[in-house]
C-alpha cells in the first residue's frame, strides 16, 4: 500500500505553465488543466472556518480553491514556524478532490503589511515603510528594505519546503506571491535610501529589452520615472521570492494586480503593481513569475474586455485571479476562455459572513452562487478537452455585450465607462456579435425566441455567452447559454453553405460520445441555447451551383 503510494506520487509531474508560439497552457498531473476557481474571503485561512468554505466551493462545482496563507500565521515569532493550518487545509482539500492556489499574504496585502507578523510591522527601523515626498510615512513597506526581502523570502522558502515535503501529489498547483502589491498614496519611496537609488542608471537589461536609451530613471522615463522605479523594485522583490521558492519546489507562481481603469487611469491606483502601463517592465524584471493576473472589479463589458486583452499576451498567460462574485461578472467566464484564459476565480466564495459589496454581491447565498455554478457545470465535463484545444487549436468565447446592471451599482473607477442611453437599447445590433472563424463566420444573438426571426432584445439580466473551439476547418465544438448561434460561409468559400451535421453529445475519457443529431426546427433558426447545457459538434459543408 505505502509502496504504491510512493511510486504514484514520485511519478506525478509538477504543475507547470507551457508556452509555445505565444500560446499558453497550464498543466496539472501531466495534462492540460482549466482552473474553475473560487477564492475565499481574506480571513478564511484558519482551520476553524474551513467548513464554511468547502460547501460553497462544492456548490459552485469549482475544481480549485484560492485561499490565503499568512506570514503572521506561519512565523508568529521570528524563526519559529507553524504549519498546522496547512496540514488541515491540504488534507481537507484532498478529501474533496480539490486543488489549491495558495496566496502568500506577506509584505504586501493590498499595499499594506497587514498580514506580516507583528515583529515585522512594529519594527520600522529594520523594515522601513514608504516615505512620501513630503516626508510623511505610509503604512506600505518599501521594496528597497533589504531586511524585509530577506525575512519575507526566508518565510516563503519555508513554506515551499513544507510543500516540497508534505505535498508530493501537488494538491497545491500554484502559489500567488503577495497580494495586490504596490502602494496607495505615493508613486514611490522618497526616503534617503530610495533617493540614492533613484539617481542611478536604469539597469541596462531593462532599457535594452524595452528598446529604450540608457540613462537615469528620470532621463529614461521622464514624468513616469517615479512609478517605473517603484514598479521595478517591487517586481525585483517578487522575482527574488519566486526564484528562491521555485528552487525548492518548482510550482507555477503568479502575481495579482489591483487594476487601474484602462480607459481613465488617473493616479489613485496601487502604484508599482503590475498595472497595464508597467506590465512589460514587470515581465522583464520578474521572469520567474509565470503570470500577472488581473483582479477584475469592473462590472461593464467594455472595460472587462479591454482588461482581458491587456493581460492575455504572448508573454503573459491570462488567469483571472479575482473577479467580483455578483451576477454581472459571471458571464465574463466566457470571454476569459475566449482570451485563452487558463482559469477564472470569483472572489469571496465562502460562508464566513462577509460580503464585499459594492465590489461583489450583497449576500452570499444560493442566488449568488448559481450564475457561477451554471457556468462551471456547463464546462467541467469537457474542461480538459477545452484546455487542450485552447492551446493546440483555436478557440473563441464571448459574453453578452450590453450591460444591464443598475446605475447605482457602477462604482469606483468603473464609473467612468460610458453607458448606452436607454432609447437606443432597441437596436438589435446591441445584442449581436460576429466572429470570423476562418472559412466560416458566426453570428451570436441574445434574447430571442428559439423559433423564427424576431430580432434579439438581450437577456435580462445580461447573462448569455458562447464558447467555440475549432476541431478542423469545417468542424467546431460549440456550447452556449441563452444565445442563438448562426453559422454562415465567409468570402473565402465560393459555394453555397449548409449545415452538414450537428451532433449533440458529451465526452467520456476524452472521447466524443454521440447522443443525437439536431435537425429541422433545431437547426432551421440557428442553434438556440437556453439555460440548459448542450454540447454540440457542428460540421459545415458547401454545395456547388
Ligand atoms: C481585492 C479584494 C480583497 C474605493 C477586495 C480589490 C482581495 C484583494 N482588492 O475585496 O481584499 O484580497 O485582492 C481592490 C479594489 C479597491 C477598490 C477601492 C474602492
Short mmCIF file of N, CA and C and ligand atoms in Angstrom, two decimals, residues 39-42 68 103 105 109-110 115 176 179-180 184 256-259 295 297 322 347 354 356 358-360 411-413, ligand 1:
data_model
loop_
_atom_site.label_atom_id
_atom_site.label_comp_id
_atom_site.label_asym_id
_atom_site.label_seq_id
_atom_site.Cartn_x
_atom_site.Cartn_y
_atom_site.Cartn_z
N UNK A 39 -12.27 31.95 -4.96
CA UNK A 39 -11.36 32.47 -3.94
C UNK A 39 -12.15 32.74 -2.66
N UNK A 40 -11.57 32.30 -1.55
CA UNK A 40 -12.19 32.52 -0.25
C UNK A 40 -11.96 33.96 0.20
N UNK A 41 -12.70 34.39 1.18
CA UNK A 41 -12.50 35.72 1.76
C UNK A 41 -11.15 35.79 2.46
N UNK A 42 -10.71 37.01 2.74
CA UNK A 42 -9.37 37.23 3.26
C UNK A 42 -9.05 36.49 4.56
N UNK A 68 -5.78 32.23 1.27
CA UNK A 68 -4.53 32.79 1.79
C UNK A 68 -3.79 31.86 2.73
N UNK A 103 -2.25 31.69 -1.54
CA UNK A 103 -1.96 33.11 -1.69
C UNK A 103 -1.05 33.56 -0.56
N UNK A 105 0.19 35.93 1.62
CA UNK A 105 -0.08 37.26 2.18
C UNK A 105 1.08 37.61 3.11
N UNK A 109 -0.20 43.15 1.32
CA UNK A 109 -1.58 42.67 1.11
C UNK A 109 -2.38 43.92 0.78
N UNK A 110 -2.63 44.13 -0.51
CA UNK A 110 -3.18 45.40 -1.00
C UNK A 110 -2.42 46.55 -0.34
N UNK A 115 -0.68 41.46 6.91
CA UNK A 115 -0.52 40.03 7.20
C UNK A 115 0.91 39.64 7.57
N UNK A 176 0.52 32.17 -5.26
CA UNK A 176 0.49 33.60 -5.59
C UNK A 176 1.44 34.35 -4.67
N UNK A 179 -0.12 39.90 -2.36
CA UNK A 179 -1.47 40.15 -2.86
C UNK A 179 -1.64 41.61 -3.23
N UNK A 180 -1.92 41.85 -4.48
CA UNK A 180 -2.08 43.22 -4.99
C UNK A 180 -0.97 44.13 -4.46
N UNK A 184 -0.62 52.64 -2.29
CA UNK A 184 -1.59 53.70 -2.50
C UNK A 184 -1.08 54.96 -1.82
N UNK A 256 -0.88 38.91 -8.57
CA UNK A 256 -2.16 39.50 -8.97
C UNK A 256 -2.09 41.02 -8.90
N UNK A 257 -2.98 41.66 -9.63
CA UNK A 257 -2.86 43.12 -9.76
C UNK A 257 -4.17 43.84 -9.46
N UNK A 258 -4.04 44.89 -8.63
CA UNK A 258 -5.13 45.84 -8.42
C UNK A 258 -5.12 46.75 -9.65
N UNK A 259 -6.08 46.56 -10.53
CA UNK A 259 -6.04 47.20 -11.84
C UNK A 259 -6.26 48.70 -11.75
N UNK A 295 -7.21 41.28 -11.22
CA UNK A 295 -8.32 41.19 -10.26
C UNK A 295 -9.40 42.13 -10.78
N UNK A 297 -12.78 44.09 -10.93
CA UNK A 297 -13.94 44.60 -10.21
C UNK A 297 -14.65 45.67 -11.02
N UNK A 322 -8.95 37.12 -9.57
CA UNK A 322 -10.13 37.54 -8.81
C UNK A 322 -11.09 38.20 -9.77
N UNK A 347 -14.17 36.06 -6.42
CA UNK A 347 -13.67 36.33 -5.07
C UNK A 347 -14.79 36.36 -4.03
N UNK A 354 -19.08 37.46 5.22
CA UNK A 354 -18.59 38.74 4.73
C UNK A 354 -19.03 38.92 3.28
N UNK A 356 -18.25 41.75 0.05
CA UNK A 356 -17.52 42.96 -0.32
C UNK A 356 -18.31 43.84 -1.30
N UNK A 358 -19.87 47.14 -2.47
CA UNK A 358 -20.39 47.09 -3.84
C UNK A 358 -19.44 46.47 -4.88
N UNK A 359 -18.26 45.98 -4.46
CA UNK A 359 -17.42 45.31 -5.46
C UNK A 359 -18.10 44.03 -5.94
N UNK A 360 -18.55 43.24 -4.99
CA UNK A 360 -19.18 41.96 -5.31
C UNK A 360 -20.65 41.95 -4.93
N UNK A 411 -19.54 51.63 -9.59
CA UNK A 411 -18.78 52.26 -8.52
C UNK A 411 -17.33 52.41 -8.90
N UNK A 412 -16.65 53.08 -8.06
CA UNK A 412 -15.20 53.19 -8.16
C UNK A 412 -14.84 53.66 -9.56
N UNK A 413 -13.75 53.22 -10.12
CA UNK A 413 -13.35 53.76 -11.42
C UNK A 413 -14.13 53.16 -12.59
C1 LIG B 1 -9.20 42.69 -3.53
C2 LIG B 1 -10.37 42.26 -2.64
C3 LIG B 1 -9.73 41.57 -1.45
C4 LIG B 1 -12.67 52.66 -3.20
C5 LIG B 1 -11.37 43.29 -2.22
C6 LIG B 1 -9.69 44.83 -4.56
C7 LIG B 1 -8.60 40.85 -2.10
C8 LIG B 1 -7.99 41.95 -2.91
N1 LIG B 1 -8.94 44.07 -3.62
O1 LIG B 1 -12.45 42.62 -1.57
O2 LIG B 1 -9.26 42.46 -0.48
O3 LIG B 1 -7.67 40.26 -1.25
O4 LIG B 1 -7.07 41.40 -3.80
C9 LIG B 1 -9.23 46.25 -4.58
C10 LIG B 1 -10.30 47.16 -5.07
C11 LIG B 1 -10.20 48.52 -4.40
C12 LIG B 1 -11.48 49.29 -4.50
C13 LIG B 1 -11.41 50.62 -3.79
C14 LIG B 1 -12.74 51.30 -3.77
#
